[in-house]
Amino acid sequence: MTEHVCLDKQDCKIKAFWALMALGGVFVLAAMVAFFHLEHTGHIETGMTNQIVWGLPHVFAVFLIVAASGVLNVASIGSVFGKSLYKARAPLSGMLALAMLAGGLAVLVLDLGRPDRLIIAMTHYNFKSIFAWNMIFYNGFFAIVGLYLLTLMDKKLKNYSKPMGFLAFFWRLALTTATGSIFGFLIARAGYHSALMAPMFIIMSFGYGLAVFMVVQSAMYRWNDLTVDPNIRRRMKNLLAVFVGASLYFTIVLHLTNMYVAKQWDFERFILLEGGIYTKLFWIGQILLGGIVPLILLFIPRSQASQKVCFCFMAPLLVILGGFAQMYVTIIGGQAFPLELFPGFAETSSFYDGVAHAYSPSIWEAMLGMGGIAIAFMATIIAVHALKFMPQDDLHILQGRRSSD
Amino acid sequence: MSDLHNQTEIPDSSERRDFLKLGALAATVLAPGVMLYGIANSRPPEQGASSKLRWGMLIDTTKCGNGCNTCVTACNTENGLNGKTGPQDSQWIRKVNIKNLSNGFEHDLPMMCQHCENPPCVDVCPTGASMKRADGIVLVDRHICIGCRYCMMACPYKARSFVHEPITDQNPEVPRGKGCVESCTFCVQRVDRDETPACVEACNANGQNAMIFGDLNNPESEISKALSGQASVEVRADLRLNTGVRYQGI
Ligand code: SF4
Ligand code: SF4
């Protein structure tokens, strides 16, 4: 992926670069096909209904947006908290944040009932709507992180990088708070209406973002036949463990609060015990694969000989998978549980009152969602190919090694 | 949009939009604070909806027949819905059967948009397409709805439907369209002609007389008198939305 570090043009992995581009391109193309198809037929061809109004595309989109904000954490730790190890990684972190936000937003827009009215969404703002605020935060994020990247990469602007880093840091916290609030503000829905929704999204964004960063970093190093410095690996791995642990803790707090404070017993019984796919995804996907297993992998005691095995690829990959499971449970599980209109009564109607709502996503929705990832992926490889996003400390090693060859 | 209009008798969209633009202009100039809504043949925008009124409905569930579907059918006919009840079909009004869990007593009631005074759907709508008229009727301006469905997530009564497929055989008075969200309008086109909503008319014609429609702000109206004479409830009153639809006998 790091074409630019090839000092000798011959030595550049140009073919592999194009192969990756083609791979991403296929998925983006598939998303466009799905988009035009749905634009023609309407959402009738999706699994989404009048009960499950947000489906798989939203799972992908919200994950990408939340992780986009989290991935910027690496830069923040560098700029705001002055840790040089992270500072060297700030450009990569900022670039990934932009790429993922772009991917996530693209999915959201492509899924609109009237995507042709995007211009209306951009010009008509209802300032009472947290959704409208999100759009403002997203646009601001592009501008601020973009400028921040400039200050990081242009030596003349170096002095501005710290204040811009601060701004980006706070903006990103606000953005994730707003994203979480999209759900938290839904007063009538048992699964969402909680003041804990926004902070939970922030904690989770840290974990998902760092996980994405580590996976990309490992891939980049491997591509260049380098290994990540054990010191860096140890620090990042510990940080990831802290975030994963915090997410687990917060998940427990959220569910306990729902049970004992908000008295949402029925909803909790649904998600934790009787919700079928949602219960499975919660326990196996979110908790086990996305939480406990990565923690074990990260903390496995290793002998001196096996120090090399760090699971710095495997563990974060699992965290990402767990993140998707969490989004599925939160977004779709939260809607599958029926609204209670008449407490103390059993409800039935032709509009599916009183029953858990079924949802089976169609291939079109999966194509849209994967398209979002593909957009982020392609933006990343193009950026890495064209500009210096390789962590700067190791850039020198690499350059040194190549020139002495 | 064009595919929709090709299949319906609604006038050419650009013409219509020009008319609406003019109307919007007039509305802004003549009646600030009064919003334009995308319903043809209703009260002209410059006349606006009066904030002196608040339209509401009172439903006496003891008179509502179990299994009776008259109001639903009337709504479908008036508003051009096809009456299908699949998970992706629009239902503006539905009969809900509720069974008391402690004593097993069962009865029916109609459920539709409650025309909340503090409507969550309006609060969350990013573009302002969801809006409340001065007279309390909550509508979707289907010319600026982007189909994000956030209002459906926000409505506590599941009152809204998303149009999942192209629509044919529309009632020209009630424009609907693929990719937009819609819900009960209190038959605004009828109300603006001083008629009652189709469901109310049908319920009365059927002899049930379970629904009263009228002005909640006018103490002399039938609905106000009925409300002052007997206990009534709002569904999910705990949410403090001050709904325009009230129920008796639950
Ligand atoms: S019932 Fe639902 S759709 Fe109707 S005004 Fe209230 S929140 Fe909006
Ligand atoms: S679907 Fe339409 S009316 Fe509903 S929130 Fe979105 S833009 Fe507003």
XYZ file of C-alpha atoms and ligand atoms in Angstrom:
671
model
C 0.000 0.000 0.000
C 2.858 2.375 0.660
C 3.928 2.996 -2.867
C 5.608 6.269 -1.988
C 8.247 4.648 0.184
C 9.593 2.715 -2.732
C 12.730 4.604 -3.482
C 13.281 2.710 -6.636
C 10.277 2.872 -8.927
C 10.927 -0.663 -10.127
C 10.604 -1.874 -6.673
C 7.120 -0.497 -6.258
C 4.300 -2.897 -5.991
C 2.318 -1.183 -8.652
C 0.529 -4.269 -9.849
C -0.626 -5.198 -6.423
C -1.823 -1.644 -5.942
C -4.009 -1.897 -9.003
C -5.256 -5.288 -7.935
C -6.420 -3.786 -4.660
C -8.004 -0.893 -6.499
C -9.860 -3.326 -8.721
C -11.081 -5.250 -5.707
C -12.406 -2.111 -4.086
C -13.820 -0.995 -7.408
C -15.869 -4.162 -7.781
C -17.569 -3.517 -4.450
C -18.172 0.144 -5.194
C -19.656 -0.870 -8.511
C -21.896 -3.412 -6.795
C -23.101 -0.680 -4.443
C -23.935 1.550 -7.400
C -25.855 -1.275 -9.068
C -27.809 -1.817 -5.848
C -28.435 1.891 -5.574
C -29.827 2.273 -9.073
C -31.849 -0.869 -8.711
C -33.461 0.294 -5.476
C -33.922 3.769 -6.871
C -35.999 2.164 -9.594
C -37.981 -0.421 -7.655
C -38.178 1.344 -4.320
C -37.281 -0.164 -0.988
C -39.741 -2.983 -1.627
C -36.750 -5.082 -2.672
C -34.985 -4.604 0.621
C -35.711 -6.447 3.825
C -36.647 -3.171 5.451
C -40.276 -2.648 6.368
C -42.507 -0.196 8.152
C -41.441 -1.911 11.365
C -37.713 -2.272 10.772
C -37.170 1.057 9.074
C -33.393 1.122 9.384
C -31.620 -2.005 8.237
C -28.285 -3.397 7.211
C -27.111 -0.254 5.368
C -27.482 1.654 8.612
C -25.479 -0.967 10.490
C -22.596 -0.421 8.084
C -23.023 3.331 7.945
C -23.189 3.898 11.679
C -20.272 1.559 12.299
C -18.137 3.414 9.756
C -19.090 6.810 11.152
C -18.483 5.804 14.746
C -15.181 4.099 13.921
C -14.163 7.118 11.811
C -14.370 9.297 14.858
C -12.550 6.726 16.969
C -9.702 6.222 14.565
C -8.814 9.861 15.027
C -7.968 9.001 18.591
C -4.490 7.995 17.541
C -3.854 11.487 16.243
C -5.390 13.028 19.325
C -3.160 11.083 21.653
C -0.243 12.343 19.603
C -1.203 15.983 19.248
C -3.305 16.662 22.297
C -1.473 14.491 24.767
C 1.928 14.850 23.149
C 2.906 11.222 22.772
C 5.469 11.064 19.981
C 4.819 7.444 19.162
C 1.274 8.352 18.319
C 2.208 11.652 16.733
C 4.107 9.807 14.044
C 0.877 8.046 13.246
C -1.347 11.115 13.251
C -1.498 11.587 9.459
C -2.552 7.989 8.885
C -5.123 8.306 11.617
C -6.590 11.520 10.194
C -6.699 10.140 6.703
C -8.456 6.956 7.821
C -10.990 9.050 9.697
C -11.873 10.980 6.548
C -12.008 7.854 4.403
C -14.314 6.014 6.771
C -16.606 8.959 7.319
C -16.929 9.325 3.556
C -17.793 5.637 3.238
C -20.350 5.751 6.024
C -22.066 8.872 4.771
C -22.219 7.509 1.253
C -24.180 4.504 2.485
C -26.568 6.696 4.467
C -27.244 8.860 1.448
C -27.597 5.980 -0.998
C -30.198 4.418 1.257
C -32.440 7.481 1.430
C -35.914 7.102 0.003
C -35.228 10.202 -2.073
C -31.457 10.407 -2.559
C -32.118 12.821 -5.422
C -33.124 15.349 -2.799
C -29.711 15.430 -1.163
C -29.544 19.098 -1.994
C -32.646 19.624 0.127
C -30.978 17.846 3.002
C -28.069 20.236 2.588
C -30.145 23.394 2.385
C -33.143 22.812 4.656
C -32.089 22.477 8.246
C -34.409 21.880 11.113
C -32.159 22.924 13.967
C -34.226 21.058 16.474
C -33.284 17.827 14.766
C -30.269 15.971 16.074
C -30.095 14.375 12.636
C -29.596 17.778 11.046
C -26.913 18.546 13.642
C -25.186 15.357 12.668
C -24.981 16.535 9.099
C -23.395 19.758 10.276
C -20.938 17.839 12.442
C -20.015 15.545 9.566
C -19.309 18.431 7.224
C -17.312 20.186 9.920
C -15.374 17.003 10.557
C -14.252 16.871 6.943
C -13.128 20.474 7.046
C -11.386 20.338 10.407
C -9.676 16.998 9.971
C -8.696 18.002 6.452
C -7.036 21.165 7.731
C -5.477 19.251 10.565
C -3.956 16.824 8.085
C -2.531 19.773 6.191
C -0.866 21.135 9.320
C 0.609 17.711 9.966
C 1.968 17.227 6.506
C 3.088 20.701 5.581
C 6.152 21.772 7.538
C 5.263 25.469 7.195
C 2.001 24.945 9.015
C 3.518 22.841 11.744
C 2.797 25.365 14.471
C -0.910 25.091 13.867
C -1.034 21.366 14.262
C -1.520 21.449 18.020
C -4.523 23.806 18.100
C -6.022 22.039 15.095
C -5.471 18.753 16.863
C -7.373 20.068 19.857
C -10.194 21.301 17.691
C -10.405 17.989 15.876
C -10.396 16.176 19.202
C -13.343 18.101 20.595
C -15.209 18.112 17.326
C -14.948 14.380 17.138
C -16.258 13.931 20.667
C -19.194 16.157 19.785
C -19.769 14.245 16.580
C -19.957 10.878 18.290
C -22.142 12.323 21.027
C -24.485 13.511 18.307
C -24.407 10.136 16.550
C -25.224 8.340 19.781
C -27.961 10.851 20.478
C -29.718 9.921 17.241
C -30.694 6.828 19.141
C -30.694 8.204 22.660
C -33.305 10.824 21.790
C -35.902 8.304 20.680
C -38.083 8.682 23.723
C -40.604 6.006 22.911
C -38.246 3.159 22.158
C -37.352 0.964 25.081
C -34.010 -0.018 23.652
C -32.759 3.442 22.833
C -34.031 6.090 25.141
C -31.099 6.377 27.466
C -28.701 9.113 28.404
C -26.027 6.424 28.308
C -26.393 5.954 24.573
C -24.095 8.852 23.634
C -21.254 8.046 26.069
C -21.505 4.389 25.096
C -21.023 5.319 21.469
C -17.947 7.348 22.417
C -16.348 4.510 24.354
C -17.096 2.067 21.585
C -15.789 4.436 18.950
C -12.409 4.429 20.732
C -12.212 0.664 20.520
C -13.481 0.287 16.969
C -11.321 3.132 15.705
C -8.127 1.860 17.273
C -8.904 -1.638 16.022
C -9.269 -0.373 12.467
C -6.057 1.574 12.837
C -4.137 -1.460 14.048
C -5.412 -3.653 11.255
C -4.472 -1.075 8.629
C -1.113 -0.465 10.240
C -0.294 -4.174 10.339
C -1.283 -4.515 6.707
C 0.877 -1.568 5.691
C 3.902 -2.884 7.511
C 3.490 -6.327 6.119
C 3.202 -4.853 2.651
C 6.567 -3.192 3.128
C 8.093 -6.298 4.682
C 8.475 -4.533 7.974
C 7.274 -5.501 11.379
C 5.794 -3.029 13.778
C 8.230 -2.165 16.535
C 7.461 -4.364 19.592
C 7.327 -1.271 21.752
C 4.632 0.268 19.579
C 2.763 -2.978 19.381
C 2.784 -3.329 23.137
C 1.501 0.192 23.700
C -1.274 -0.095 21.139
C -2.263 -3.516 22.273
C -2.568 -2.337 25.873
C -4.584 0.662 24.793
C -6.909 -1.535 22.753
C -7.355 -3.801 25.744
C -8.323 -0.806 27.872
C -10.889 0.320 25.295
C -12.336 -3.147 24.830
C -12.552 -3.588 28.581
C -14.230 -0.213 28.959
C -16.746 -1.071 26.229
C -17.599 -4.323 27.977
C -17.988 -2.525 31.262
C -20.183 0.104 29.683
C -22.325 -2.518 27.994
C -22.950 -4.098 31.376
C -23.791 -0.738 32.923
C -26.180 0.094 30.073
C -28.091 -3.138 30.448
C -28.175 -2.950 34.230
C -29.450 0.612 34.062
C -32.089 -0.449 31.570
C -33.167 -3.181 33.922
C -33.039 -1.556 37.315
C -33.367 2.142 36.663
C -35.443 2.374 33.502
C -37.294 -0.859 34.309
C -37.175 -2.020 30.725
C -37.401 -5.638 31.772
C -39.194 -6.849 28.691
C -36.730 -5.251 26.328
C -33.781 -6.614 28.255
C -35.294 -10.085 28.348
C -35.710 -9.826 24.577
C -32.117 -8.824 23.840
C -30.392 -10.908 26.495
C -32.454 -14.083 26.460
C -35.241 -14.518 23.986
C -34.388 -12.407 20.967
C -33.128 -15.220 18.730
C -30.606 -13.779 16.300
C -30.169 -10.626 18.387
C -29.482 -12.582 21.550
C -26.958 -14.738 19.707
C -25.265 -11.763 18.110
C -25.134 -10.038 21.456
C -23.559 -12.857 23.425
C -21.486 -14.575 20.756
C -20.709 -11.628 18.475
C -20.493 -8.573 20.668
C -19.485 -9.993 24.037
C -17.517 -13.141 23.251
C -15.843 -12.572 19.881
C -15.741 -8.795 20.092
C -14.813 -8.506 23.745
C -13.649 -11.492 25.745
C -11.678 -13.324 23.055
C -9.704 -10.228 21.963
C -8.945 -9.471 25.605
C -7.583 -12.966 26.085
C -5.580 -12.758 22.862
C -4.124 -9.427 23.874
C -3.160 -10.591 27.342
C -2.009 -14.130 26.664
C 1.308 -14.472 28.461
C 3.979 -15.251 25.955
C 7.350 -16.860 26.292
C 10.389 -14.962 25.092
C 10.514 -17.159 22.015
C 6.978 -16.486 20.939
C 7.143 -12.751 21.587
C 6.609 -12.231 17.920
C 3.036 -13.413 18.129
C 1.112 -10.388 19.180
C -2.305 -10.895 17.694
C -2.061 -7.266 16.695
C -3.993 -8.181 13.592
C -6.291 -10.915 14.852
C -7.471 -9.247 18.044
C -8.451 -5.926 16.474
C -10.098 -7.766 13.595
C -12.307 -9.531 16.114
C -13.056 -6.218 17.787
C -14.265 -4.911 14.422
C -16.471 -7.954 13.877
C -17.844 -7.551 17.369
C -18.530 -3.928 16.508
C -20.689 -4.934 13.576
C -22.548 -7.381 15.803
C -23.090 -4.627 18.350
C -24.445 -2.259 15.712
C -26.781 -4.946 14.426
C -28.101 -5.640 17.908
C -28.421 -1.957 18.748
C -29.966 -0.765 15.505
C -32.038 -3.694 14.341
C -32.643 -5.475 17.636
C -33.789 -2.161 19.082
C -36.450 -1.874 16.389
C -37.426 -5.537 16.374
C -38.726 -5.204 19.896
C -42.303 -3.933 19.538
C -43.341 -0.534 20.821
C -45.580 -0.768 23.811
C -48.620 1.438 23.335
C -50.808 0.078 26.095
C -48.928 -1.073 29.168
C -50.817 -3.853 30.880
C -52.493 -4.992 27.666
C -51.580 -7.493 24.981
C -51.823 -5.830 21.562
C -52.512 -7.283 18.140
C -53.164 -5.565 14.820
C -52.677 -5.767 11.089
C -49.670 -3.456 11.547
C -47.726 -5.954 13.639
C -48.338 -4.334 17.005
C -47.241 -6.399 19.947
C -45.043 -8.864 18.079
C -41.293 -8.948 17.552
C -40.623 -7.742 14.034
C -38.857 -9.943 11.535
C -36.045 -8.689 9.355
C -34.047 -10.515 6.742
C -31.712 -8.247 4.837
C -31.608 -8.542 1.077
C -28.503 -8.811 -1.059
C -29.062 -5.210 -2.203
C -28.657 -3.913 1.305
C -25.486 -5.920 1.777
C -24.159 -4.499 -1.496
C -24.860 -0.951 -0.332
C -23.183 -1.559 3.009
C -20.108 -3.230 1.555
C -19.873 -0.319 -0.851
C -19.292 1.970 2.114
C -16.380 -0.120 3.271
C -15.054 -0.271 -0.281
C -15.151 3.522 -0.574
C -13.172 3.864 2.648
C -10.787 1.165 1.465
C -10.144 2.747 -1.911
C -9.719 6.210 -0.451
C -7.177 4.758 1.945
C -5.088 2.958 -0.629
C -5.121 5.928 -2.966
C -4.018 8.240 -0.175
C -1.349 5.880 1.042
C -0.178 5.364 -2.502
C 0.132 9.040 -3.284
C 1.117 10.659 -0.006
C 3.213 10.023 3.034
C 0.987 8.256 5.463
C 3.415 5.627 6.614
C 4.135 6.211 10.308
C 7.028 8.621 10.223
C 9.339 6.940 12.696
C 9.474 3.825 10.606
C 9.529 5.722 7.379
C 13.137 6.614 8.121
C 14.028 3.037 8.889
C 12.510 1.980 5.662
C 14.204 4.708 3.667
C 17.505 3.989 5.360
C 17.223 0.327 4.631
C 16.252 0.796 1.038
C 19.082 3.237 0.313
C 21.753 1.019 1.830
C 20.572 -1.975 -0.201
C -40.615 11.856 -9.065
C -41.219 11.666 -12.781
C -41.996 7.963 -12.687
C -44.610 8.658 -10.097
C -46.280 11.364 -12.052
C -46.333 9.365 -15.216
C -48.501 6.863 -13.504
C -50.948 9.211 -11.936
C -53.293 11.935 -12.848
C -51.495 14.507 -10.820
C -50.698 17.600 -12.878
C -47.256 17.988 -14.325
C -44.798 18.296 -11.504
C -43.014 21.420 -12.685
C -46.283 23.245 -13.094
C -47.293 22.060 -9.706
C -44.051 23.121 -8.202
C -44.396 26.572 -9.679
C -47.815 26.813 -8.169
C -46.439 25.680 -4.866
C -43.592 28.145 -5.051
C -46.036 30.943 -5.662
C -48.091 29.673 -2.811
C -45.074 29.495 -0.570
C -44.201 33.044 -1.458
C -47.706 34.163 -0.688
C -47.670 32.216 2.538
C -44.438 33.822 3.679
C -45.563 37.279 2.742
C -49.126 37.115 3.903
C -49.158 34.707 6.759
C -45.831 34.366 8.485
C -45.589 31.254 10.603
C -48.178 29.434 8.582
C -46.652 26.623 6.623
C -47.392 25.387 3.201
C -48.278 21.758 2.837
C -48.214 19.555 -0.214
C -51.857 18.680 -0.480
C -53.702 19.711 -3.579
C -57.147 21.271 -3.439
C -57.019 22.053 0.208
C -57.329 25.518 1.639
C -55.172 27.928 -0.378
C -51.917 28.655 1.412
C -52.509 32.361 1.717
C -55.598 31.607 3.707
C -53.484 29.448 5.955
C -54.509 27.310 8.837
C -55.741 29.144 11.868
C -53.861 28.824 15.108
C -57.096 29.594 16.904
C -58.231 26.093 16.086
C -56.841 22.826 17.254
C -58.263 19.875 15.466
C -58.707 16.764 17.547
C -60.500 13.486 17.742
C -62.189 11.605 20.532
C -62.632 7.871 20.212
C -65.061 6.025 22.436
C -63.656 2.522 22.422
C -66.784 1.103 24.061
C -68.678 1.919 20.881
C -65.941 0.620 18.598
C -66.999 -2.741 17.243
C -64.649 -5.676 17.651
C -63.597 -6.696 14.192
C -65.265 -3.679 12.571
C -62.953 -2.249 9.928
C -65.126 0.523 8.530
C -62.823 3.403 9.429
C -59.817 1.644 7.904
C -61.594 0.959 4.646
C -62.878 4.523 4.447
C -59.367 5.884 5.012
C -57.924 3.647 2.329
C -60.540 4.750 -0.170
C -60.241 8.432 0.630
C -56.466 8.511 0.573
C -55.825 6.069 -2.228
C -54.173 3.319 -0.172
C -54.460 -0.171 -1.573
C -55.486 -1.731 1.733
C -52.780 -4.374 1.707
C -51.317 -5.192 5.095
C -47.909 -6.686 4.345
C -44.950 -5.436 6.395
C -44.003 -2.990 3.632
C -47.510 -1.657 2.928
C -48.758 1.691 4.153
C -51.385 1.726 6.870
C -52.517 5.142 7.993
C -55.090 3.846 10.406
C -55.305 0.370 11.895
C -57.521 -1.457 14.302
C -55.635 -2.562 17.384
C -57.071 -5.263 19.561
C -56.063 -4.901 23.181
C -56.499 -7.537 25.840
C -56.279 -6.676 29.484
C -53.596 -8.955 30.863
C -55.111 -9.116 34.326
C -58.742 -9.939 33.500
C -58.663 -10.974 29.853
C -61.137 -8.306 28.721
C -60.614 -7.574 25.048
C -61.632 -4.700 22.885
C -60.732 -2.894 19.687
C -59.722 0.631 18.937
C -58.465 2.536 15.923
C -54.889 3.795 16.057
C -53.442 6.436 13.784
C -51.277 9.550 13.921
C -52.201 11.179 17.212
C -51.449 14.671 15.910
C -49.280 15.436 18.895
C -48.927 19.005 20.064
C -45.245 18.279 20.706
C -44.635 15.825 17.899
C -41.365 13.886 18.113
C -41.550 13.250 14.374
C -41.375 16.986 13.716
C -38.556 17.473 16.200
C -36.325 14.878 14.602
C -37.023 15.525 10.923
C -33.742 16.883 9.505
C -35.290 18.848 6.663
C -38.455 20.142 8.272
C -40.635 18.012 5.986
C -42.513 16.757 9.011
C -44.436 19.726 10.274
C -47.378 20.778 12.342
C -49.877 23.162 10.887
C -51.117 26.065 12.952
C -54.354 24.181 13.535
C -52.508 21.197 15.014
C -52.613 18.841 12.044
C -49.280 17.073 11.609
C -48.268 16.514 7.992
C -45.346 15.473 5.853
C -44.483 17.928 3.116
C -43.771 15.355 0.558
C -41.750 17.742 -1.563
C -38.959 18.026 0.965
C -39.104 14.608 2.611
C -35.829 12.843 1.799
C -37.030 9.470 3.019
C -34.588 9.094 5.894
C -37.254 7.475 8.096
C -35.994 9.072 11.278
C -39.535 10.264 12.002
C -40.701 6.661 11.916
C -38.096 5.786 14.490
C -39.275 8.671 16.644
C -43.053 8.257 16.510
C -44.208 6.468 19.669
C -47.398 5.238 17.993
C -45.925 3.613 14.904
C -48.224 5.897 13.009
C -46.067 6.374 9.947
C -45.465 4.370 6.821
C -42.731 4.553 4.233
C -43.773 4.169 0.621
C -41.742 1.186 -0.501
C -42.769 1.023 -4.158
C -44.052 3.195 -6.984
C -47.689 4.107 -6.513
C -50.423 3.810 -9.087
C -54.078 4.864 -8.902
C -53.600 7.766 -6.586
C -56.276 10.066 -5.370
C -55.178 13.322 -7.041
C -56.187 15.214 -3.932
C -53.761 13.218 -1.841
C -50.380 13.064 -3.530
C -48.201 10.249 -2.282
C -44.897 9.068 -3.576
C -42.326 6.330 -3.504
C -39.474 7.012 -1.115
C -41.392 9.362 1.161
C -42.948 8.885 4.550
C -46.645 9.438 5.093
C -49.259 9.184 7.802
C -52.811 10.125 8.700
C -53.510 13.742 7.771
C -56.887 13.954 9.526
C -58.021 14.042 5.869
C -56.778 17.588 5.691
C -58.255 18.023 2.216
C -61.694 17.348 3.664
C -61.172 19.327 6.835
C -60.262 22.367 4.769
C -63.584 21.978 2.992
C -65.282 21.892 6.404
C -65.928 18.175 6.232
C -64.920 15.586 8.811
C -62.232 12.958 8.206
C -63.363 9.966 6.155
C -63.000 7.532 9.054
C -65.272 9.576 11.303
C -67.890 9.958 8.612
C -67.853 6.232 7.861
C -67.987 5.256 11.525
C -71.054 7.424 12.032
C -72.686 6.241 8.811
C -72.183 2.708 10.029
C -74.068 3.555 13.191
C -71.140 3.037 15.587
C -70.654 6.712 16.398
C -67.381 5.889 18.098
C -65.466 8.889 16.752
C -65.968 12.614 17.219
C -63.888 15.124 15.296
C -63.714 18.805 16.092
C -61.983 21.851 17.490
C -60.413 21.234 20.878
C -59.999 24.971 21.443
C -63.687 25.757 21.076
C -65.508 25.002 24.347
C -68.797 24.851 22.447
C -67.694 22.128 20.036
C -69.116 18.646 20.413
C -65.709 17.201 21.107
C -64.902 19.710 23.850
C -68.200 19.066 25.541
C -67.707 15.316 25.372
C -64.203 15.675 26.776
C -65.338 17.843 29.656
C -68.160 15.460 30.523
C -66.267 12.206 30.745
C -62.832 10.830 31.592
C -60.541 10.347 28.632
C -56.942 9.355 28.146
C -54.042 10.016 25.846
C -52.157 6.951 24.723
C -48.688 7.030 26.295
C -49.624 10.137 28.253
C -46.349 9.639 30.123
C -44.541 11.027 27.089
C -46.344 14.363 27.497
C -46.943 14.870 23.812
C -50.427 16.306 24.343
C -51.996 14.276 21.593
C -54.878 15.553 19.502
C -56.505 12.120 19.541
C -58.051 11.052 22.832
C -59.625 7.796 23.912
C -62.441 6.849 26.243
C -63.166 3.410 27.620
C -59.644 1.956 27.602
S -48.465 10.358 16.385
Fe -46.446 10.075 15.515
S -46.601 10.848 13.435
Fe -48.367 11.641 14.549
S -47.700 13.663 15.333
Fe -47.285 12.172 16.955
S -45.171 11.565 16.586
Fe -45.879 12.532 14.711
S -38.514 10.568 6.327
Fe -39.109 12.585 5.549
S -40.546 13.405 7.035
Fe -39.507 11.683 8.021
S -37.767 12.577 9.127
Fe -36.994 12.007 7.110
S -37.253 13.822 5.836
Fe -38.529 14.122 7.669
